[in-house]
Amino acid sequence: MKTVAAELAGFFFHSASRAQLRPFLQFLGVLAGFVALYGVVFHLIMAWEGQDHSWFTGVYWALTVMSTLGFGDITFQSDLGRAFSSLVLITGVVLLLIILPFLFIRSVYAPWLEQRTHSRVLALRSLPEDVADHVLICANDPIAQGLIRRLRVSGVQAYLIEPDPDTAMSMSERGIPVVTGEIDSVRTYRAARADRARLVVANASDMVNSNIILTVRELSESVPIVAFAESLDSVDVLELSGATHVLTLTHRLGEQLASRVAAGSAHANVVGRFGDLLVAEFPVHNTPFQGRTVEDLDLENFTGVAIVGVWQRGRLQPAAGDLVLDPLSVPVVVGTAQQLAELDEVLVIYDANPHPVLIIGGGKVGRAAARALKDRNIPVNIVERNRELEPKIVGIPDRLILGDAAERHVLDDAGIADTPCVLLTTHDDAVNVYLTVYCRRLNPEARILTRATHRRNIEAIQRAGADLVLSYASFGEQAVFSIARGRDTVLLGGEGLSIHHIPLPECLEGKTLAEANIWTSTGLNVIAIDQDDRLLLTPSSEHELVARSELVALGSTEHRERFHEVYQSNLSDRRAARI
């Protein structure tokens, strides 16, 4: 980063800058002439009054009067001298307080600021030659900055393409890695080293994404490209354009919400995998599991699955042995496909509430959730206030209720009193907060699953009473992150919880899990240890951590950053101190 002094030196020695400085320098010459003239007249009048002063005193007096400082240590005694002082004062106000600042800003400061801005913009127009294996994100949407942060924590550098130079500079000052340029220009992707990227993320509109893909393909036929599709009809077009992966996030988000619905026959809902193991959730409502502690369930002995956490009122709690499962608790388990099948055999004999699931919001997410539920033969009612969406919704749910869900009679007609589960899928987070509170009051026993568009609103929705919040931003971040890291997607809720694979830091080698104190210090829940190519599930607190093993932990990006601060950063500090 250049210093201000270096930038100023470069400005003054630049030929174009010197041309812009000419009026200012000419003014300084005129100003010096006035000071010299007033100094000479000062001596003449002082001599006429009988006072004797040095030549420098004349310059000093002229500057103090012209600058309006007027120390008063040297004064004229005659009216002629005082009239001359008034003339000098008026001249100084015009030259020093009006013309000088104007010319300085116009001829010096503004050109210097423009040149400095231009230099910084040029620096943002391309990445260094040695940059490779990075991720390029083509638009600044709710997913972009969270994805950059998550990738950074895992050791992958990511850059955001921003067409507006001023916005790009502002983002750069906030520490966001950015490249400025048009997202449909080959020059931009060449400067961003797209041909050496680990992944390019086309996350604009469907038509723009198609243009981005074709543009990147001019540089490289092999670089992986992830494209977001707003419409299912766009999937084929984006794939034909050259996208490696096409993500229909709104539809997949709806399907994820539907997978969490406890209706019909109870079963374990698979939400992801790592290695040969599946991550799943299952409801305990209306089963003998409710009211019992995690230790009492003893699932690991008779099904083989291990409980690694429990959702309770929107919060994922560690699977402590004495944790009591209430009717709305949802345990998170890890196991093989066969083990989960055995768990399903236990759950399938318990029928959940047979009444229709209530979906509020008939947009893309709501319709996708309804289709997924109908595929499971679960009855569905949809409430939608926009009558223009009626043709798109008709035929999907069992019943469509047109009206405002904020009105009691609309929800009563939709079956709010008896529904086992409410899905809030509107794209307005404030509306979802309000409806969460309202639905919780009308049916305290219903499981409320809510969509959030922005991560910042997740806590508000959870406080409102949602049992689970799935964030569009978190879902998109995790989906792209999994592709970038070559792992399967695991989505565990709107808090951005996911599975983290962390090489064991040296400072933890030889310690037991209890001594490492990872959960208390960072919030990460260690659910497995990969040691000597053998995965140990739910290790005991007395398990000794050995070198070259890998921690498999459940937590958010914030938890992962905290782990780095507590263990890996401290280790680096100690090494630096020894050096």
Coordinates of C-alpha atoms in Angstrom, one line a residue:
M1 CA 0.0 0.0 0.0
K2 CA 1.4 3.4 -1.0
T3 CA 1.9 6.1 1.6
V4 CA 0.2 9.5 1.1
A5 CA 3.7 11.0 0.8
A6 CA 4.6 8.6 -2.0
E7 CA 1.3 9.2 -3.8
L8 CA 1.8 13.0 -3.5
A9 CA 5.3 12.7 -4.9
G10 CA 4.1 10.7 -7.8
F11 CA 1.4 13.2 -8.4
F12 CA 3.7 16.2 -8.5
F13 CA 6.2 14.5 -10.8
H14 CA 3.6 13.4 -13.3
S15 CA 3.6 15.5 -16.4
A16 CA -0.2 15.7 -16.7
S17 CA -0.4 16.7 -13.0
R18 CA 2.1 19.5 -13.5
A19 CA -0.1 20.9 -16.2
Q20 CA -3.1 21.0 -13.8
L21 CA -0.9 22.6 -11.1
R22 CA 0.1 25.6 -13.4
P23 CA -2.9 27.9 -12.4
F24 CA -2.2 27.2 -8.7
L25 CA 1.5 27.9 -9.1
Q26 CA 0.8 31.1 -11.0
F27 CA -1.5 32.2 -8.3
L28 CA 1.2 31.5 -5.7
G29 CA 3.5 33.8 -7.7
V30 CA 0.9 36.6 -7.7
L31 CA 0.4 36.1 -4.0
A32 CA 4.2 36.4 -3.4
G33 CA 4.2 39.6 -5.5
F34 CA 1.5 41.1 -3.3
V35 CA 3.3 40.2 -0.1
A36 CA 6.6 41.8 -1.5
L37 CA 4.8 44.9 -2.7
Y38 CA 3.0 45.4 0.6
G39 CA 6.3 44.8 2.4
V40 CA 7.9 47.7 0.5
V41 CA 5.0 50.0 1.0
F42 CA 5.1 49.1 4.7
H43 CA 8.7 50.3 5.0
L44 CA 7.9 53.6 3.1
I45 CA 5.0 54.5 5.4
M46 CA 6.8 53.4 8.5
A47 CA 9.8 55.6 7.5
W48 CA 7.4 58.5 6.9
E49 CA 6.0 58.0 10.5
G50 CA 9.5 57.8 11.8
Q51 CA 9.6 54.1 12.7
D52 CA 12.5 51.8 11.8
H53 CA 11.9 48.1 11.0
S54 CA 13.8 45.3 9.1
W55 CA 12.8 44.1 5.7
F56 CA 11.7 40.8 7.0
T57 CA 9.4 42.6 9.5
G58 CA 7.6 44.0 6.4
V59 CA 7.0 40.5 5.1
Y60 CA 5.9 39.3 8.5
W61 CA 3.4 42.2 8.9
A62 CA 2.0 41.7 5.5
L63 CA 1.3 38.0 6.1
T64 CA -0.2 38.5 9.6
V65 CA -2.6 41.2 8.3
M66 CA -3.5 39.3 5.0
S67 CA -4.2 36.1 6.9
T68 CA -6.4 38.1 9.4
L69 CA -4.3 37.0 12.3
G70 CA -3.3 40.6 13.1
F71 CA -1.1 40.0 16.1
G72 CA -1.0 43.8 16.8
D73 CA 2.7 43.9 17.8
I74 CA 3.4 46.2 14.8
T75 CA 1.0 49.0 14.0
F76 CA 0.7 52.3 12.1
Q77 CA 0.0 55.5 14.0
S78 CA -1.2 57.6 11.0
D79 CA -4.5 57.5 9.1
L80 CA -2.5 56.7 6.0
G81 CA -1.0 53.7 7.6
R82 CA -4.3 52.5 8.9
A83 CA -6.0 52.9 5.5
F84 CA -3.1 50.9 4.0
S85 CA -3.7 48.2 6.6
S86 CA -7.3 48.0 5.7
L87 CA -6.4 47.6 2.0
V88 CA -4.0 44.8 2.9
L89 CA -6.6 43.1 5.1
I90 CA -9.3 43.1 2.3
T91 CA -6.8 41.9 -0.3
G92 CA -5.7 39.0 2.1
V93 CA -9.4 37.9 2.6
V94 CA -9.9 37.7 -1.1
L95 CA -6.6 36.0 -2.0
L96 CA -6.0 33.7 1.0
L97 CA -9.5 32.9 2.2
I98 CA -11.4 32.7 -1.1
I99 CA -9.2 32.2 -4.1
L100 CA -6.4 30.1 -2.5
P101 CA -8.7 27.3 -1.2
F102 CA -10.7 27.3 -4.5
L103 CA -7.6 26.9 -6.6
F104 CA -6.0 24.4 -4.2
I105 CA -9.1 22.1 -4.3
R106 CA -9.5 22.5 -8.1
S107 CA -5.9 22.3 -9.2
V108 CA -4.2 20.2 -6.5
Y109 CA -6.6 18.2 -4.2
A110 CA -9.2 17.1 -6.8
P111 CA -6.7 15.9 -9.4
W112 CA -4.6 14.2 -6.8
L113 CA -7.7 12.4 -5.4
E114 CA -8.8 11.5 -8.9
Q115 CA -5.3 10.1 -9.7
R116 CA -5.2 8.2 -6.4
T117 CA -8.7 6.8 -7.1
H118 CA -7.7 5.8 -10.6
S119 CA -4.6 4.1 -9.3
R120 CA -6.6 2.1 -6.8
V121 CA -9.2 1.2 -9.4
L122 CA -6.4 0.0 -11.7
A123 CA -5.0 -2.2 -8.8
L124 CA -8.5 -3.7 -8.4
R125 CA -8.9 -4.5 -12.1
S126 CA -6.6 -7.5 -12.0
L127 CA -5.3 -10.1 -9.7
P128 CA -1.6 -10.8 -9.2
E129 CA 0.0 -13.2 -11.7
D130 CA 0.6 -15.9 -9.0
V131 CA -3.1 -16.1 -7.9
A132 CA -4.6 -19.6 -8.6
D133 CA -7.0 -22.2 -7.1
H134 CA -9.3 -19.4 -6.0
V135 CA -13.1 -18.9 -6.3
L136 CA -14.6 -16.2 -8.4
I137 CA -18.1 -14.9 -7.4
C138 CA -19.8 -12.9 -10.1
A139 CA -22.5 -10.9 -8.2
N140 CA -22.9 -9.4 -4.7
D141 CA -26.0 -11.2 -3.5
P142 CA -27.0 -12.4 0.0
I143 CA -24.8 -15.4 -0.5
A144 CA -21.6 -13.8 -1.7
Q145 CA -19.9 -12.3 1.3
G146 CA -20.8 -15.1 3.6
L147 CA -19.3 -17.6 1.1
I148 CA -16.1 -15.5 0.9
R149 CA -15.8 -15.7 4.7
R150 CA -16.5 -19.4 4.9
L151 CA -14.0 -20.2 2.1
R152 CA -11.4 -18.0 3.8
V153 CA -11.7 -20.0 7.1
S154 CA -11.1 -23.2 5.2
G155 CA -8.0 -21.8 3.5
V156 CA -9.5 -21.0 0.0
Q157 CA -9.2 -17.4 -1.3
A158 CA -12.3 -16.0 -3.0
Y159 CA -12.9 -12.8 -5.0
L160 CA -16.1 -10.9 -5.8
I161 CA -16.5 -9.3 -9.2
E162 CA -18.0 -5.8 -8.8
P163 CA -18.7 -3.7 -12.0
D164 CA -18.9 -0.3 -10.2
P165 CA -15.4 1.0 -9.3
D166 CA -16.5 3.2 -6.4
T167 CA -18.4 0.3 -4.8
A168 CA -15.4 -2.0 -5.4
M169 CA -13.1 0.4 -3.6
S170 CA -15.5 0.7 -0.7
M171 CA -15.7 -3.1 -0.5
S172 CA -11.9 -3.4 -0.7
E173 CA -11.6 -0.9 2.2
R174 CA -13.9 -3.1 4.3
G175 CA -11.5 -6.1 3.7
I176 CA -13.6 -7.8 1.0
P177 CA -11.5 -9.3 -1.8
V178 CA -12.8 -7.7 -5.0
V179 CA -12.1 -7.4 -8.7
T180 CA -13.7 -4.6 -10.6
G181 CA -14.9 -5.1 -14.2
E182 CA -17.9 -5.9 -16.3
I183 CA -19.2 -9.4 -15.5
D184 CA -19.8 -10.2 -19.2
S185 CA -16.4 -9.2 -20.4
V186 CA -13.6 -11.7 -21.3
R187 CA -11.1 -9.1 -20.2
T188 CA -12.5 -9.1 -16.6
Y189 CA -12.2 -12.9 -16.3
R190 CA -8.7 -12.9 -17.9
A191 CA -7.6 -10.3 -15.3
A192 CA -9.3 -12.3 -12.6
R193 CA -7.3 -15.4 -13.6
A194 CA -10.5 -17.4 -14.2
D195 CA -8.6 -20.0 -16.2
R196 CA -6.7 -20.9 -13.1
A197 CA -9.7 -20.7 -10.7
R198 CA -10.9 -23.5 -8.5
L199 CA -14.5 -22.5 -9.2
V200 CA -16.5 -19.7 -10.9
V201 CA -19.9 -18.9 -9.3
A202 CA -22.5 -17.4 -11.7
N203 CA -25.0 -16.0 -9.2
A204 CA -26.8 -13.3 -11.2
S205 CA -30.1 -13.7 -13.1
D206 CA -30.6 -16.7 -15.4
M207 CA -30.0 -14.7 -18.7
V208 CA -26.9 -13.0 -17.2
N209 CA -25.6 -16.3 -15.9
S210 CA -25.8 -17.8 -19.4
N211 CA -23.7 -14.9 -20.7
I212 CA -21.2 -15.3 -17.8
I213 CA -20.8 -19.1 -18.5
L214 CA -20.2 -18.6 -22.3
T215 CA -17.7 -15.8 -21.5
V216 CA -15.7 -17.9 -19.1
R217 CA -15.7 -20.8 -21.5
E218 CA -13.9 -18.6 -24.0
L219 CA -11.0 -18.7 -21.6
S220 CA -11.2 -22.2 -20.3
E221 CA -13.2 -25.3 -21.2
S222 CA -12.3 -27.1 -18.0
V223 CA -12.7 -24.6 -15.1
P224 CA -15.7 -25.7 -13.0
I225 CA -18.7 -23.3 -13.1
V226 CA -21.6 -23.3 -10.6
A227 CA -24.7 -21.4 -11.9
F228 CA -27.8 -20.5 -10.0
A229 CA -31.1 -21.0 -11.7
E230 CA -34.1 -19.0 -10.7
S231 CA -36.4 -21.1 -12.9
L232 CA -36.4 -24.8 -13.5
D233 CA -36.8 -24.1 -17.2
S234 CA -33.4 -22.4 -17.2
V235 CA -31.5 -25.5 -16.0
D236 CA -31.1 -27.0 -19.4
V237 CA -30.1 -23.7 -21.0
L238 CA -27.4 -23.1 -18.3
E239 CA -26.1 -26.7 -18.7
L240 CA -26.0 -26.3 -22.5
S241 CA -24.1 -23.0 -22.0
G242 CA -21.4 -24.9 -20.2
A243 CA -22.2 -24.9 -16.5
T244 CA -20.7 -27.7 -14.5
H245 CA -23.3 -27.5 -11.7
V246 CA -26.7 -25.8 -11.8
L247 CA -28.3 -25.1 -8.5
T248 CA -32.0 -24.3 -8.3
L249 CA -31.7 -22.9 -4.8
T250 CA -35.3 -21.8 -4.2
H251 CA -36.6 -25.2 -5.2
R252 CA -34.0 -27.1 -3.2
L253 CA -34.7 -24.9 -0.2
G254 CA -38.4 -25.8 -0.5
E255 CA -37.5 -29.5 -0.7
Q256 CA -35.3 -29.1 2.4
L257 CA -38.1 -27.5 4.3
A258 CA -40.4 -30.3 3.3
S259 CA -37.9 -32.9 4.4
R260 CA -38.1 -31.6 7.9
V261 CA -41.9 -32.0 8.1
A262 CA -43.1 -34.5 10.7
A263 CA -46.3 -35.8 9.1
G264 CA -47.6 -39.1 7.9
S265 CA -45.3 -42.0 9.1
A266 CA -42.4 -40.8 11.2
H267 CA -39.0 -41.4 9.6
A268 CA -35.4 -40.1 9.6
N269 CA -34.8 -37.3 7.1
V270 CA -31.3 -37.4 5.5
V271 CA -29.8 -33.9 5.3
G272 CA -26.3 -34.7 4.1
R273 CA -23.4 -37.0 4.2
F274 CA -19.7 -37.2 4.9
G275 CA -17.8 -40.2 3.6
D276 CA -20.0 -43.3 3.9
L277 CA -22.0 -41.8 6.7
L278 CA -25.3 -40.0 6.4
V279 CA -26.5 -37.1 8.6
A280 CA -30.2 -37.2 9.4
E281 CA -32.9 -35.7 11.6
F282 CA -36.0 -37.4 13.1
P283 CA -39.0 -36.2 15.1
V284 CA -39.8 -37.6 18.5
H285 CA -43.3 -36.2 18.7
N286 CA -45.9 -38.9 19.4
T287 CA -43.2 -41.6 19.8
P288 CA -42.0 -43.2 23.0
F289 CA -38.8 -41.2 22.6
Q290 CA -40.3 -38.0 23.9
G291 CA -39.8 -37.2 27.6
R292 CA -36.7 -39.5 27.7
T293 CA -33.0 -38.4 27.9
V294 CA -30.5 -39.0 25.2
E295 CA -28.7 -41.6 27.3
D296 CA -32.0 -43.5 27.9
L297 CA -32.6 -43.8 24.2
D298 CA -29.5 -45.9 23.7
L299 CA -29.9 -45.7 19.9
E300 CA -26.3 -46.6 19.2
N301 CA -26.7 -50.0 20.7
F302 CA -29.9 -51.2 19.0
T303 CA -29.7 -49.3 15.7
G304 CA -26.1 -48.2 15.4
V305 CA -26.8 -44.5 14.8
A306 CA -25.2 -41.9 17.0
I307 CA -27.0 -38.8 18.2
V308 CA -24.7 -35.8 17.7
G309 CA -27.0 -33.0 18.5
V310 CA -30.7 -32.1 19.2
W311 CA -32.7 -29.3 17.8
Q312 CA -34.8 -27.6 20.5
R313 CA -36.7 -24.4 19.6
G314 CA -34.5 -23.5 16.8
R315 CA -31.2 -24.1 18.6
L316 CA -28.9 -27.1 18.1
Q317 CA -27.9 -28.4 21.5
P318 CA -25.0 -30.9 22.2
A319 CA -26.2 -34.4 22.7
A320 CA -25.5 -34.5 26.4
G321 CA -26.7 -37.7 28.1
D322 CA -29.0 -35.9 30.5
L323 CA -30.7 -33.8 27.8
V324 CA -34.5 -34.5 27.9
L325 CA -36.3 -34.7 24.6
D326 CA -39.5 -32.7 24.6
P327 CA -42.3 -33.3 22.0
L328 CA -40.8 -30.8 19.5
S329 CA -37.2 -31.9 19.9
V330 CA -35.5 -33.2 16.7
P331 CA -32.4 -35.3 17.3
V332 CA -29.6 -35.1 14.7
V333 CA -28.0 -38.5 14.1
V334 CA -25.1 -39.9 12.1
G335 CA -25.0 -43.5 10.7
T336 CA -24.8 -45.7 7.6
A337 CA -27.7 -46.1 5.2
Q338 CA -28.4 -49.5 6.8
Q339 CA -28.4 -48.1 10.3
L340 CA -30.8 -45.4 9.3
A341 CA -33.1 -47.9 7.7
E342 CA -33.1 -49.8 11.0
L343 CA -34.1 -46.5 12.8
D344 CA -36.9 -46.0 10.2
E345 CA -38.2 -49.4 11.1
V346 CA -38.6 -48.3 14.7
L347 CA -40.1 -44.9 13.7
V348 CA -42.5 -46.1 11.0
I349 CA -44.9 -47.8 13.5
Y350 CA -45.7 -44.4 15.0
D351 CA -48.1 -42.3 12.9
A352 CA -47.8 -38.6 13.0
N353 CA -50.7 -36.1 12.9
P354 CA -52.8 -37.0 9.8
H355 CA -54.1 -33.4 9.2
P356 CA -52.8 -31.3 6.3
V357 CA -49.5 -29.5 6.5
L358 CA -50.0 -25.7 6.2
I359 CA -47.8 -23.8 3.8
I360 CA -48.0 -20.0 4.0
G361 CA -46.6 -18.5 0.8
G362 CA -47.2 -20.0 -2.7
G363 CA -44.1 -18.7 -4.3
K364 CA -41.3 -20.9 -5.7
V365 CA -40.2 -22.1 -2.3
G366 CA -43.7 -22.9 -1.2
R367 CA -44.6 -24.7 -4.4
A368 CA -41.4 -26.8 -4.3
A369 CA -42.1 -27.7 -0.7
A370 CA -45.7 -28.7 -1.5
R371 CA -44.6 -30.9 -4.4
A372 CA -42.1 -32.7 -2.2
L373 CA -44.8 -33.3 0.5
K374 CA -47.3 -34.6 -2.0
D375 CA -44.6 -37.0 -3.3
R376 CA -44.7 -38.4 0.3
N377 CA -48.5 -38.6 0.2
I378 CA -48.8 -35.9 2.9
P379 CA -51.9 -33.7 2.5
V380 CA -51.0 -30.0 2.0
N381 CA -52.9 -26.7 2.2
I382 CA -51.4 -23.5 0.8
V383 CA -52.3 -19.9 1.9
E384 CA -51.5 -17.3 -0.7
R385 CA -52.6 -13.6 -0.8
N386 CA -51.5 -12.8 -4.4
R387 CA -54.3 -14.0 -6.6
E388 CA -52.1 -13.7 -9.7
L389 CA -50.2 -16.8 -8.5
E390 CA -53.3 -18.9 -8.4
P391 CA -52.8 -20.5 -11.9
K392 CA -49.3 -21.6 -10.8
I393 CA -50.4 -23.1 -7.5
V394 CA -53.7 -24.8 -8.5
G395 CA -53.3 -28.6 -8.8
I396 CA -50.3 -28.8 -6.4
P397 CA -51.9 -28.7 -2.9
D398 CA -55.0 -30.4 -1.6
R399 CA -56.5 -26.9 -1.0
L400 CA -55.6 -23.4 -2.0
I401 CA -56.8 -20.6 0.3
L402 CA -56.5 -17.2 -1.2
G403 CA -56.2 -14.5 1.5
D404 CA -54.0 -12.7 3.9
A405 CA -52.5 -15.1 6.5
A406 CA -52.4 -12.2 9.0
E407 CA -56.2 -12.5 9.2
R408 CA -57.5 -15.1 11.7
H409 CA -60.4 -16.4 9.7
V410 CA -58.0 -17.2 6.8
L411 CA -55.8 -19.4 9.0
D412 CA -58.8 -21.0 10.7
D413 CA -60.1 -22.0 7.2
A414 CA -56.7 -23.4 6.3
G415 CA -56.6 -25.6 9.4
I416 CA -54.1 -23.9 11.7
A417 CA -55.7 -25.4 14.8
D418 CA -55.0 -29.1 13.8
T419 CA -52.0 -28.9 11.5
P420 CA -48.9 -30.8 12.6
C421 CA -46.5 -28.4 10.9
V422 CA -46.5 -24.9 9.4
L423 CA -44.1 -23.9 6.7
L424 CA -43.5 -20.1 6.3
T425 CA -42.0 -19.6 2.8
T426 CA -42.6 -15.9 2.0
H427 CA -39.6 -14.0 0.8
D428 CA -40.2 -11.2 3.3
D429 CA -38.3 -11.9 6.6
A430 CA -40.4 -9.4 8.5
V431 CA -43.6 -11.1 7.5
N432 CA -42.1 -14.5 8.5
V433 CA -41.3 -13.1 11.9
Y434 CA -44.8 -11.8 12.4
L435 CA -46.4 -15.0 11.2
T436 CA -44.2 -17.2 13.3
V437 CA -45.4 -15.4 16.4
Y438 CA -49.0 -15.6 15.2
C439 CA -49.0 -19.3 14.3
R440 CA -47.2 -20.2 17.5
R441 CA -50.0 -18.5 19.5
L442 CA -52.7 -20.2 17.5
N443 CA -51.2 -23.7 17.6
P444 CA -48.5 -24.1 20.3
E445 CA -48.0 -27.8 19.4
A446 CA -47.3 -27.3 15.7
R447 CA -43.7 -27.5 14.4
I448 CA -43.0 -24.2 12.7
L449 CA -40.4 -24.3 9.9
T450 CA -39.5 -20.9 8.5
R451 CA -37.5 -19.6 5.5
A452 CA -35.2 -16.7 6.0
T453 CA -33.7 -14.7 3.1
H454 CA -31.0 -12.9 5.0
R455 CA -28.7 -14.4 7.7
R456 CA -29.2 -11.3 9.9
N457 CA -32.9 -12.1 10.5
I458 CA -32.3 -15.7 11.7
E459 CA -32.1 -14.9 15.4
A460 CA -35.3 -12.7 15.2
I461 CA -37.2 -15.6 13.6
Q462 CA -35.9 -18.0 16.2
R463 CA -36.9 -15.7 19.1
A464 CA -40.3 -15.5 17.5
G465 CA -40.7 -19.2 18.1
A466 CA -39.6 -21.0 15.0
D467 CA -38.5 -24.6 15.5
L468 CA -36.1 -24.5 12.5
V469 CA -35.0 -21.7 10.2
L470 CA -33.5 -22.5 6.8
S471 CA -31.7 -19.5 5.4
Y472 CA -31.5 -19.0 1.7
A473 CA -28.1 -17.4 2.2
S474 CA -26.8 -20.2 4.4
F475 CA -28.1 -22.8 2.1
G476 CA -26.5 -21.2 -1.0
E477 CA -23.2 -20.7 0.9
Q478 CA -23.1 -24.3 2.0
A479 CA -24.0 -25.7 -1.4
V480 CA -21.3 -23.8 -3.2
F481 CA -18.8 -24.3 -0.4
S482 CA -19.4 -28.1 -0.6
I483 CA -18.7 -28.1 -4.3
A484 CA -15.6 -25.9 -3.9
R485 CA -14.3 -28.3 -1.2
G486 CA -15.3 -31.5 -3.1
R487 CA -17.7 -32.6 -0.3
D488 CA -21.4 -33.4 -0.1
T489 CA -23.7 -30.7 1.2
V490 CA -24.9 -30.9 4.8
L491 CA -27.5 -28.3 5.7
L492 CA -28.4 -28.3 9.4
G493 CA -30.4 -25.1 9.8
G494 CA -30.5 -21.4 9.3
E495 CA -27.6 -20.7 11.7
G496 CA -25.3 -21.9 8.9
L497 CA -24.4 -25.0 10.8
S498 CA -22.4 -27.6 8.8
I499 CA -19.8 -30.3 9.1
H500 CA -16.2 -29.0 9.4
H501 CA -13.1 -31.2 8.7
I502 CA -10.3 -29.7 10.8
P503 CA -6.7 -31.0 10.9
L504 CA -5.7 -31.4 14.5
P505 CA -3.6 -28.4 15.7
E506 CA -0.2 -29.3 17.2
C507 CA -1.2 -27.7 20.5
L508 CA -4.0 -30.3 21.0
E509 CA -1.8 -33.4 20.3
G510 CA -1.7 -35.7 23.3
K511 CA -4.7 -34.1 25.0
T512 CA -8.0 -35.8 25.7
L513 CA -11.2 -34.2 24.3
A514 CA -12.1 -33.1 27.8
E515 CA -8.7 -31.4 28.2
A516 CA -9.0 -29.8 24.8
N517 CA -12.3 -28.1 25.9
I518 CA -13.3 -27.5 22.3
W519 CA -17.0 -27.1 22.8
T520 CA -16.8 -24.6 25.6
S521 CA -14.0 -22.6 24.0
T522 CA -15.3 -22.5 20.4
G523 CA -18.9 -23.8 20.2
L524 CA -17.8 -26.6 17.8
N525 CA -19.2 -30.0 18.6
V526 CA -16.7 -32.8 17.7
I527 CA -18.9 -35.6 16.4
A528 CA -16.1 -37.8 15.0
I529 CA -12.4 -38.2 14.7
D530 CA -10.7 -39.4 11.5
Q531 CA -7.6 -41.2 12.7
D532 CA -5.5 -43.5 10.6
D533 CA -8.2 -43.6 7.9
R534 CA -10.6 -44.9 10.5
L535 CA -13.6 -42.8 11.5
L536 CA -14.4 -42.9 15.2
L537 CA -18.0 -41.6 15.8
T538 CA -19.0 -39.8 19.0
P539 CA -15.6 -40.2 20.8
S540 CA -15.7 -40.2 24.5
S541 CA -14.4 -37.2 26.5
E542 CA -11.4 -39.3 27.5
H543 CA -10.3 -40.1 24.0
E544 CA -6.7 -39.0 23.4
L545 CA -6.0 -36.9 20.3
V546 CA -3.1 -38.0 18.3
A547 CA -1.0 -36.3 15.6
R548 CA -2.1 -36.3 12.0
S549 CA -5.8 -37.0 12.9
E550 CA -8.7 -34.9 11.7
L551 CA -11.5 -33.5 13.8
V552 CA -15.0 -33.8 12.3
A553 CA -17.0 -31.1 14.0
L554 CA -20.5 -29.6 13.8
G555 CA -20.8 -25.9 14.0
S556 CA -21.1 -22.6 12.2
T557 CA -18.5 -20.5 10.3
E558 CA -18.3 -18.3 13.4
H559 CA -17.4 -21.4 15.5
R560 CA -14.8 -22.4 13.0
E561 CA -13.2 -18.9 13.1
R562 CA -13.2 -19.0 16.9
F563 CA -11.4 -22.4 16.7
H564 CA -8.7 -20.8 14.5
E565 CA -8.3 -17.9 17.0
V566 CA -8.2 -20.1 20.1
Y567 CA -5.9 -22.9 18.9
Q568 CA -4.2 -22.2 15.6
S569 CA -3.6 -18.5 16.0
N570 CA -2.3 -19.0 19.6
L571 CA 0.1 -21.6 18.3
S572 CA 1.4 -19.2 15.6
D573 CA 1.9 -16.6 18.3
R574 CA 3.9 -19.0 20.5
R575 CA 6.1 -20.0 17.5
A576 CA 6.7 -16.3 16.7
A577 CA 7.7 -15.6 20.4
R578 CA 10.2 -18.5 20.3
I579 CA 11.8 -17.1 17.1

